[in-house]
């Protein structure tokens, strides 16, 4: 818990009665039915927030008031009762003006179902090959020649059940669908290999262009380095010349100033001699 300063304690003590009086005045004087339902609900929300702030101020003031007297306790009770009345009224108004809860529009019905390409998974039709048969009268012997008479009586007279053809057809269709999938995967692999080849070619071109740019930049950098070295040598020579010229000009300046002073002194002496004589 942070330590509160005296200014903060005094600030809360002054603001608490003002805030409670302002809340009581807003509840008693303001008309809560003139505005729209939404505006009333927003206004009630703001008032409830201010009531919470007032309760926090009241709690802080009670904590900071170490020497509590009966008068201060009565004042705190009265403020708390006022806040309870105001909060009850504003809560009732807020519940009446609260907008109804609406479920948002679902997004799932607006999403289009995915479209599958049935042509990719279409099976190749099974072609049946008919084998011509020879004349049964020549090749197939009679039943009397194959089975004795004693056994023909014990055989059932019901016809034999045909074999289960749908299972065989489904297996055959699955087998024939495999080449189509293989063709699609092979085409996809070829397309990917072509794209990789194009990317490798482009990468090689970029590397070549980058190396050429580096060669050009290297020549430019070397030329600039030569120019900078030449300028450095020229500036060193000029610095030496400037130093020599400054030495010579300094001595010449001293000689000129000395000459002017000698001339002035001689002129003043001549004037004095003329005036004296």
PDB file of C-alpha atoms in Angstrom, residues 23-242:
ATOM      1  CA  UNK A  23     -24.555  13.088  -7.251  1.00  0.00           C
ATOM      2  CA  UNK A  24     -27.565  13.736  -5.036  1.00  0.00           C
ATOM      3  CA  UNK A  25     -28.400  16.850  -7.017  1.00  0.00           C
ATOM      4  CA  UNK A  26     -28.130  15.040 -10.359  1.00  0.00           C
ATOM      5  CA  UNK A  27     -30.506  12.318  -9.165  1.00  0.00           C
ATOM      6  CA  UNK A  28     -33.083  14.697  -7.692  1.00  0.00           C
ATOM      7  CA  UNK A  29     -33.088  17.406 -10.370  1.00  0.00           C
ATOM      8  CA  UNK A  30     -32.200  15.692 -13.649  1.00  0.00           C
ATOM      9  CA  UNK A  31     -34.992  14.201 -15.721  1.00  0.00           C
ATOM     10  CA  UNK A  32     -34.033  10.638 -16.607  1.00  0.00           C
ATOM     11  CA  UNK A  33     -36.969  10.049 -18.963  1.00  0.00           C
ATOM     12  CA  UNK A  34     -36.544  12.851 -21.518  1.00  0.00           C
ATOM     13  CA  UNK A  35     -33.555  11.403 -23.366  1.00  0.00           C
ATOM     14  CA  UNK A  36     -33.516   8.210 -25.374  1.00  0.00           C
ATOM     15  CA  UNK A  37     -33.123   4.823 -23.780  1.00  0.00           C
ATOM     16  CA  UNK A  38     -29.548   4.434 -24.949  1.00  0.00           C
ATOM     17  CA  UNK A  39     -28.531   7.895 -23.683  1.00  0.00           C
ATOM     18  CA  UNK A  40     -30.191   7.165 -20.337  1.00  0.00           C
ATOM     19  CA  UNK A  41     -28.281   3.896 -20.031  1.00  0.00           C
ATOM     20  CA  UNK A  42     -24.963   5.603 -20.838  1.00  0.00           C
ATOM     21  CA  UNK A  43     -25.729   8.370 -18.328  1.00  0.00           C
ATOM     22  CA  UNK A  44     -26.561   5.783 -15.658  1.00  0.00           C
ATOM     23  CA  UNK A  45     -23.296   3.947 -16.332  1.00  0.00           C
ATOM     24  CA  UNK A  46     -21.327   7.172 -15.858  1.00  0.00           C
ATOM     25  CA  UNK A  47     -23.185   7.978 -12.647  1.00  0.00           C
ATOM     26  CA  UNK A  48     -22.484   4.496 -11.254  1.00  0.00           C
ATOM     27  CA  UNK A  49     -18.799   4.992 -12.009  1.00  0.00           C
ATOM     28  CA  UNK A  50     -18.817   8.278 -10.110  1.00  0.00           C
ATOM     29  CA  UNK A  51     -20.563   6.554  -7.174  1.00  0.00           C
ATOM     30  CA  UNK A  52     -17.789   3.944  -7.055  1.00  0.00           C
ATOM     31  CA  UNK A  53     -15.231   6.730  -7.013  1.00  0.00           C
ATOM     32  CA  UNK A  54     -17.086   8.440  -4.170  1.00  0.00           C
ATOM     33  CA  UNK A  55     -17.110   5.198  -2.153  1.00  0.00           C
ATOM     34  CA  UNK A  56     -13.353   4.897  -2.698  1.00  0.00           C
ATOM     35  CA  UNK A  57     -12.847   8.458  -1.467  1.00  0.00           C
ATOM     36  CA  UNK A  58     -15.022   7.740   1.595  1.00  0.00           C
ATOM     37  CA  UNK A  59     -12.984   4.632   2.379  1.00  0.00           C
ATOM     38  CA  UNK A  60      -9.705   6.542   2.079  1.00  0.00           C
ATOM     39  CA  UNK A  61     -10.958   9.356   4.278  1.00  0.00           C
ATOM     40  CA  UNK A  62     -12.113   6.904   6.957  1.00  0.00           C
ATOM     41  CA  UNK A  63      -8.737   5.124   6.885  1.00  0.00           C
ATOM     42  CA  UNK A  64      -6.790   8.384   7.116  1.00  0.00           C
ATOM     43  CA  UNK A  65      -8.955   9.753   9.956  1.00  0.00           C
ATOM     44  CA  UNK A  66      -7.105   8.298  12.928  1.00  0.00           C
ATOM     45  CA  UNK A  67      -8.841  10.258  15.703  1.00  0.00           C
ATOM     46  CA  UNK A  68     -12.448   9.435  14.775  1.00  0.00           C
ATOM     47  CA  UNK A  69     -15.049  11.413  16.690  1.00  0.00           C
ATOM     48  CA  UNK A  70     -18.829  10.753  17.007  1.00  0.00           C
ATOM     49  CA  UNK A  71     -19.526  13.739  14.738  1.00  0.00           C
ATOM     50  CA  UNK A  72     -17.254  12.427  12.012  1.00  0.00           C
ATOM     51  CA  UNK A  73     -18.752   8.933  12.313  1.00  0.00           C
ATOM     52  CA  UNK A  74     -22.241  10.418  11.963  1.00  0.00           C
ATOM     53  CA  UNK A  75     -21.100  12.370   8.913  1.00  0.00           C
ATOM     54  CA  UNK A  76     -19.620   9.226   7.342  1.00  0.00           C
ATOM     55  CA  UNK A  77     -22.806   7.293   7.990  1.00  0.00           C
ATOM     56  CA  UNK A  78     -24.883  10.035   6.386  1.00  0.00           C
ATOM     57  CA  UNK A  79     -22.636  10.109   3.304  1.00  0.00           C
ATOM     58  CA  UNK A  80     -22.787   6.328   3.039  1.00  0.00           C
ATOM     59  CA  UNK A  81     -26.584   6.329   3.281  1.00  0.00           C
ATOM     60  CA  UNK A  82     -26.826   9.029   0.605  1.00  0.00           C
ATOM     61  CA  UNK A  83     -24.577   7.011  -1.687  1.00  0.00           C
ATOM     62  CA  UNK A  84     -26.697   3.884  -1.089  1.00  0.00           C
ATOM     63  CA  UNK A  85     -29.903   5.742  -2.021  1.00  0.00           C
ATOM     64  CA  UNK A  86     -28.362   7.272  -5.140  1.00  0.00           C
ATOM     65  CA  UNK A  87     -26.871   3.939  -6.201  1.00  0.00           C
ATOM     66  CA  UNK A  88     -30.194   2.124  -5.739  1.00  0.00           C
ATOM     67  CA  UNK A  89     -32.032   4.693  -7.879  1.00  0.00           C
ATOM     68  CA  UNK A  90     -29.388   4.741 -10.632  1.00  0.00           C
ATOM     69  CA  UNK A  91     -29.146   0.943 -10.666  1.00  0.00           C
ATOM     70  CA  UNK A  92     -32.915   0.681 -11.167  1.00  0.00           C
ATOM     71  CA  UNK A  93     -32.786   3.208 -14.022  1.00  0.00           C
ATOM     72  CA  UNK A  94     -29.804   1.399 -15.566  1.00  0.00           C
ATOM     73  CA  UNK A  95     -31.620  -1.955 -15.457  1.00  0.00           C
ATOM     74  CA  UNK A  96     -34.729  -0.469 -17.093  1.00  0.00           C
ATOM     75  CA  UNK A  97     -32.785   1.316 -19.839  1.00  0.00           C
ATOM     76  CA  UNK A  98     -30.290  -1.464 -20.508  1.00  0.00           C
ATOM     77  CA  UNK A  99     -30.381  -2.507 -24.185  1.00  0.00           C
ATOM     78  CA  UNK A 100     -31.443  -6.104 -24.854  1.00  0.00           C
ATOM     79  CA  UNK A 101     -28.700  -8.587 -25.488  1.00  0.00           C
ATOM     80  CA  UNK A 102     -28.617  -9.732 -29.109  1.00  0.00           C
ATOM     81  CA  UNK A 103     -26.849 -12.747 -30.402  1.00  0.00           C
ATOM     82  CA  UNK A 104     -24.548 -11.805 -33.290  1.00  0.00           C
ATOM     83  CA  UNK A 105     -25.353 -13.083 -36.745  1.00  0.00           C
ATOM     84  CA  UNK A 106     -23.608 -16.422 -37.310  1.00  0.00           C
ATOM     85  CA  UNK A 107     -20.912 -16.404 -39.971  1.00  0.00           C
ATOM     86  CA  UNK A 108     -20.920 -20.118 -40.746  1.00  0.00           C
ATOM     87  CA  UNK A 109     -24.079 -20.111 -42.942  1.00  0.00           C
ATOM     88  CA  UNK A 110     -22.614 -17.330 -45.106  1.00  0.00           C
ATOM     89  CA  UNK A 111     -19.469 -19.361 -45.910  1.00  0.00           C
ATOM     90  CA  UNK A 112     -19.722 -21.202 -49.194  1.00  0.00           C
ATOM     91  CA  UNK A 113     -19.029 -24.938 -49.067  1.00  0.00           C
ATOM     92  CA  UNK A 114     -15.821 -26.105 -50.744  1.00  0.00           C
ATOM     93  CA  UNK A 115     -16.110 -27.273 -54.342  1.00  0.00           C
ATOM     94  CA  UNK A 116     -14.463 -30.634 -54.989  1.00  0.00           C
ATOM     95  CA  UNK A 117     -13.321 -31.597 -58.427  1.00  0.00           C
ATOM     96  CA  UNK A 118     -15.001 -34.900 -59.090  1.00  0.00           C
ATOM     97  CA  UNK A 119     -13.158 -35.261 -62.380  1.00  0.00           C
ATOM     98  CA  UNK A 120      -9.868 -35.834 -60.523  1.00  0.00           C
ATOM     99  CA  UNK A 121     -11.257 -38.801 -58.657  1.00  0.00           C
ATOM    100  CA  UNK A 122     -13.353 -40.247 -61.467  1.00  0.00           C
ATOM    101  CA  UNK A 123     -12.680 -43.901 -62.070  1.00  0.00           C
ATOM    102  CA  UNK A 124     -11.885 -45.342 -65.441  1.00  0.00           C
ATOM    103  CA  UNK A 125     -14.769 -47.478 -66.650  1.00  0.00           C
ATOM    104  CA  UNK A 126     -14.108 -51.186 -66.547  1.00  0.00           C
ATOM    105  CA  UNK A 127     -14.244 -52.757 -69.944  1.00  0.00           C
ATOM    106  CA  UNK A 128     -15.357 -56.345 -69.976  1.00  0.00           C
ATOM    107  CA  UNK A 129     -13.786 -58.626 -72.529  1.00  0.00           C
ATOM    108  CA  UNK A 130     -16.111 -61.251 -73.956  1.00  0.00           C
ATOM    109  CA  UNK A 131     -14.514 -64.600 -74.770  1.00  0.00           C
ATOM    110  CA  UNK A 132     -16.274 -66.459 -77.540  1.00  0.00           C
ATOM    111  CA  UNK A 133     -17.365 -69.974 -76.632  1.00  0.00           C
ATOM    112  CA  UNK A 134     -17.478 -72.984 -78.800  1.00  0.00           C
ATOM    113  CA  UNK A 135     -20.524 -74.959 -79.597  1.00  0.00           C
ATOM    114  CA  UNK A 136     -21.741 -76.598 -76.431  1.00  0.00           C
ATOM    115  CA  UNK A 137     -23.081 -79.512 -78.326  1.00  0.00           C
ATOM    116  CA  UNK A 138     -19.570 -80.454 -79.407  1.00  0.00           C
ATOM    117  CA  UNK A 139     -17.468 -79.737 -76.327  1.00  0.00           C
ATOM    118  CA  UNK A 140     -19.758 -80.165 -73.365  1.00  0.00           C
ATOM    119  CA  UNK A 141     -20.731 -83.785 -72.665  1.00  0.00           C
ATOM    120  CA  UNK A 142     -24.137 -84.728 -71.448  1.00  0.00           C
ATOM    121  CA  UNK A 143     -25.052 -85.029 -67.826  1.00  0.00           C
ATOM    122  CA  UNK A 144     -25.601 -88.751 -68.180  1.00  0.00           C
ATOM    123  CA  UNK A 145     -21.999 -89.240 -69.264  1.00  0.00           C
ATOM    124  CA  UNK A 146     -20.526 -87.264 -66.331  1.00  0.00           C
ATOM    125  CA  UNK A 147     -22.678 -88.160 -63.343  1.00  0.00           C
ATOM    126  CA  UNK A 148     -24.114 -91.571 -62.621  1.00  0.00           C
ATOM    127  CA  UNK A 149     -27.845 -91.988 -62.288  1.00  0.00           C
ATOM    128  CA  UNK A 150     -27.574 -92.723 -58.594  1.00  0.00           C
ATOM    129  CA  UNK A 151     -25.926 -89.361 -57.920  1.00  0.00           C
ATOM    130  CA  UNK A 152     -28.196 -87.235 -60.087  1.00  0.00           C
ATOM    131  CA  UNK A 153     -31.135 -87.984 -57.877  1.00  0.00           C
ATOM    132  CA  UNK A 154     -29.300 -86.661 -54.770  1.00  0.00           C
ATOM    133  CA  UNK A 155     -28.296 -83.320 -56.313  1.00  0.00           C
ATOM    134  CA  UNK A 156     -30.516 -80.323 -55.432  1.00  0.00           C
ATOM    135  CA  UNK A 157     -32.799 -79.013 -58.077  1.00  0.00           C
ATOM    136  CA  UNK A 158     -32.360 -75.329 -57.071  1.00  0.00           C
ATOM    137  CA  UNK A 159     -30.224 -73.077 -59.359  1.00  0.00           C
ATOM    138  CA  UNK A 160     -26.721 -72.112 -58.252  1.00  0.00           C
ATOM    139  CA  UNK A 161     -26.160 -68.556 -56.864  1.00  0.00           C
ATOM    140  CA  UNK A 162     -24.129 -66.248 -59.109  1.00  0.00           C
ATOM    141  CA  UNK A 163     -20.784 -64.916 -57.811  1.00  0.00           C
ATOM    142  CA  UNK A 164     -20.601 -61.580 -55.982  1.00  0.00           C
ATOM    143  CA  UNK A 165     -19.747 -59.248 -58.836  1.00  0.00           C
ATOM    144  CA  UNK A 166     -20.089 -55.843 -57.020  1.00  0.00           C
ATOM    145  CA  UNK A 167     -17.136 -56.551 -54.741  1.00  0.00           C
ATOM    146  CA  UNK A 168     -14.981 -57.492 -57.692  1.00  0.00           C
ATOM    147  CA  UNK A 169     -16.080 -54.396 -59.563  1.00  0.00           C
ATOM    148  CA  UNK A 170     -15.261 -52.118 -56.591  1.00  0.00           C
ATOM    149  CA  UNK A 171     -11.772 -53.593 -56.289  1.00  0.00           C
ATOM    150  CA  UNK A 172     -11.240 -53.167 -60.011  1.00  0.00           C
ATOM    151  CA  UNK A 173     -12.450 -49.534 -59.869  1.00  0.00           C
ATOM    152  CA  UNK A 174     -10.055 -48.790 -57.011  1.00  0.00           C
ATOM    153  CA  UNK A 175      -7.206 -50.304 -58.962  1.00  0.00           C
ATOM    154  CA  UNK A 176      -8.095 -48.358 -62.101  1.00  0.00           C
ATOM    155  CA  UNK A 177      -8.386 -45.076 -60.082  1.00  0.00           C
ATOM    156  CA  UNK A 178      -4.776 -45.346 -58.952  1.00  0.00           C
ATOM    157  CA  UNK A 179      -3.210 -44.362 -62.333  1.00  0.00           C
ATOM    158  CA  UNK A 180      -5.253 -41.131 -62.390  1.00  0.00           C
ATOM    159  CA  UNK A 181      -3.914 -40.089 -58.973  1.00  0.00           C
ATOM    160  CA  UNK A 182      -0.410 -41.013 -60.056  1.00  0.00           C
ATOM    161  CA  UNK A 183      -0.783 -38.912 -63.198  1.00  0.00           C
ATOM    162  CA  UNK A 184      -1.973 -35.928 -61.159  1.00  0.00           C
ATOM    163  CA  UNK A 185       0.915 -36.244 -58.685  1.00  0.00           C
ATOM    164  CA  UNK A 186       3.387 -36.644 -61.553  1.00  0.00           C
ATOM    165  CA  UNK A 187       2.032 -33.508 -63.250  1.00  0.00           C
ATOM    166  CA  UNK A 188       2.273 -31.608 -59.963  1.00  0.00           C
ATOM    167  CA  UNK A 189       5.865 -32.755 -59.476  1.00  0.00           C
ATOM    168  CA  UNK A 190       6.775 -31.688 -63.006  1.00  0.00           C
ATOM    169  CA  UNK A 191       5.225 -28.265 -62.444  1.00  0.00           C
ATOM    170  CA  UNK A 192       7.122 -27.860 -59.182  1.00  0.00           C
ATOM    171  CA  UNK A 193      10.379 -28.925 -60.828  1.00  0.00           C
ATOM    172  CA  UNK A 194       9.835 -26.352 -63.607  1.00  0.00           C
ATOM    173  CA  UNK A 195       9.199 -23.634 -61.042  1.00  0.00           C
ATOM    174  CA  UNK A 196      12.343 -24.630 -59.125  1.00  0.00           C
ATOM    175  CA  UNK A 197      14.348 -24.484 -62.345  1.00  0.00           C
ATOM    176  CA  UNK A 198      13.000 -21.014 -63.110  1.00  0.00           C
ATOM    177  CA  UNK A 199      13.796 -19.871 -59.572  1.00  0.00           C
ATOM    178  CA  UNK A 200      17.332 -21.241 -59.849  1.00  0.00           C
ATOM    179  CA  UNK A 201      17.820 -19.435 -63.168  1.00  0.00           C
ATOM    180  CA  UNK A 202      16.534 -16.177 -61.703  1.00  0.00           C
ATOM    181  CA  UNK A 203      18.779 -16.621 -58.672  1.00  0.00           C
ATOM    182  CA  UNK A 204      21.772 -17.159 -60.934  1.00  0.00           C
ATOM    183  CA  UNK A 205      20.912 -13.996 -62.867  1.00  0.00           C
ATOM    184  CA  UNK A 206      20.577 -12.029 -59.659  1.00  0.00           C
ATOM    185  CA  UNK A 207      23.948 -13.319 -58.438  1.00  0.00           C
ATOM    186  CA  UNK A 208      25.581 -12.347 -61.747  1.00  0.00           C
ATOM    187  CA  UNK A 209      24.028  -8.885 -61.655  1.00  0.00           C
ATOM    188  CA  UNK A 210      25.091  -8.439 -58.042  1.00  0.00           C
ATOM    189  CA  UNK A 211      28.682  -9.427 -58.842  1.00  0.00           C
ATOM    190  CA  UNK A 212      28.755  -7.000 -61.780  1.00  0.00           C
ATOM    191  CA  UNK A 213      27.411  -4.243 -59.566  1.00  0.00           C
ATOM    192  CA  UNK A 214      30.115  -5.013 -56.997  1.00  0.00           C
ATOM    193  CA  UNK A 215      32.804  -4.766 -59.694  1.00  0.00           C
ATOM    194  CA  UNK A 216      31.465  -1.395 -60.852  1.00  0.00           C
ATOM    195  CA  UNK A 217      31.202  -0.127 -57.288  1.00  0.00           C
ATOM    196  CA  UNK A 218      34.726  -1.323 -56.587  1.00  0.00           C
ATOM    197  CA  UNK A 219      36.103   0.720 -59.487  1.00  0.00           C
ATOM    198  CA  UNK A 220      34.169   3.782 -58.310  1.00  0.00           C
ATOM    199  CA  UNK A 221      35.436   3.307 -54.742  1.00  0.00           C
ATOM    200  CA  UNK A 222      39.010   2.973 -55.958  1.00  0.00           C
ATOM    201  CA  UNK A 223      38.701   6.163 -58.035  1.00  0.00           C
ATOM    202  CA  UNK A 224      37.273   8.051 -55.048  1.00  0.00           C
ATOM    203  CA  UNK A 225      40.081   6.719 -52.852  1.00  0.00           C
ATOM    204  CA  UNK A 226      42.680   7.971 -55.324  1.00  0.00           C
ATOM    205  CA  UNK A 227      41.027  11.405 -55.423  1.00  0.00           C
ATOM    206  CA  UNK A 228      40.894  11.592 -51.641  1.00  0.00           C
ATOM    207  CA  UNK A 229      44.541  10.631 -51.340  1.00  0.00           C
ATOM    208  CA  UNK A 230      45.465  13.293 -53.924  1.00  0.00           C
ATOM    209  CA  UNK A 231      43.432  15.916 -52.066  1.00  0.00           C
ATOM    210  CA  UNK A 232      45.111  14.894 -48.809  1.00  0.00           C
ATOM    211  CA  UNK A 233      48.588  15.333 -50.286  1.00  0.00           C
ATOM    212  CA  UNK A 234      47.594  18.672 -51.817  1.00  0.00           C
ATOM    213  CA  UNK A 235      46.193  19.907 -48.500  1.00  0.00           C
ATOM    214  CA  UNK A 236      49.399  18.902 -46.702  1.00  0.00           C
ATOM    215  CA  UNK A 237      51.479  20.912 -49.199  1.00  0.00           C
ATOM    216  CA  UNK A 238      49.161  23.902 -48.899  1.00  0.00           C
ATOM    217  CA  UNK A 239      49.341  23.703 -45.109  1.00  0.00           C
ATOM    218  CA  UNK A 240      53.155  23.863 -45.254  1.00  0.00           C
ATOM    219  CA  UNK A 241      53.029  26.822 -47.667  1.00  0.00           C
ATOM    220  CA  UNK A 242      50.527  28.610 -45.465  1.00  0.00           C
TER     221      UNK A 242
END
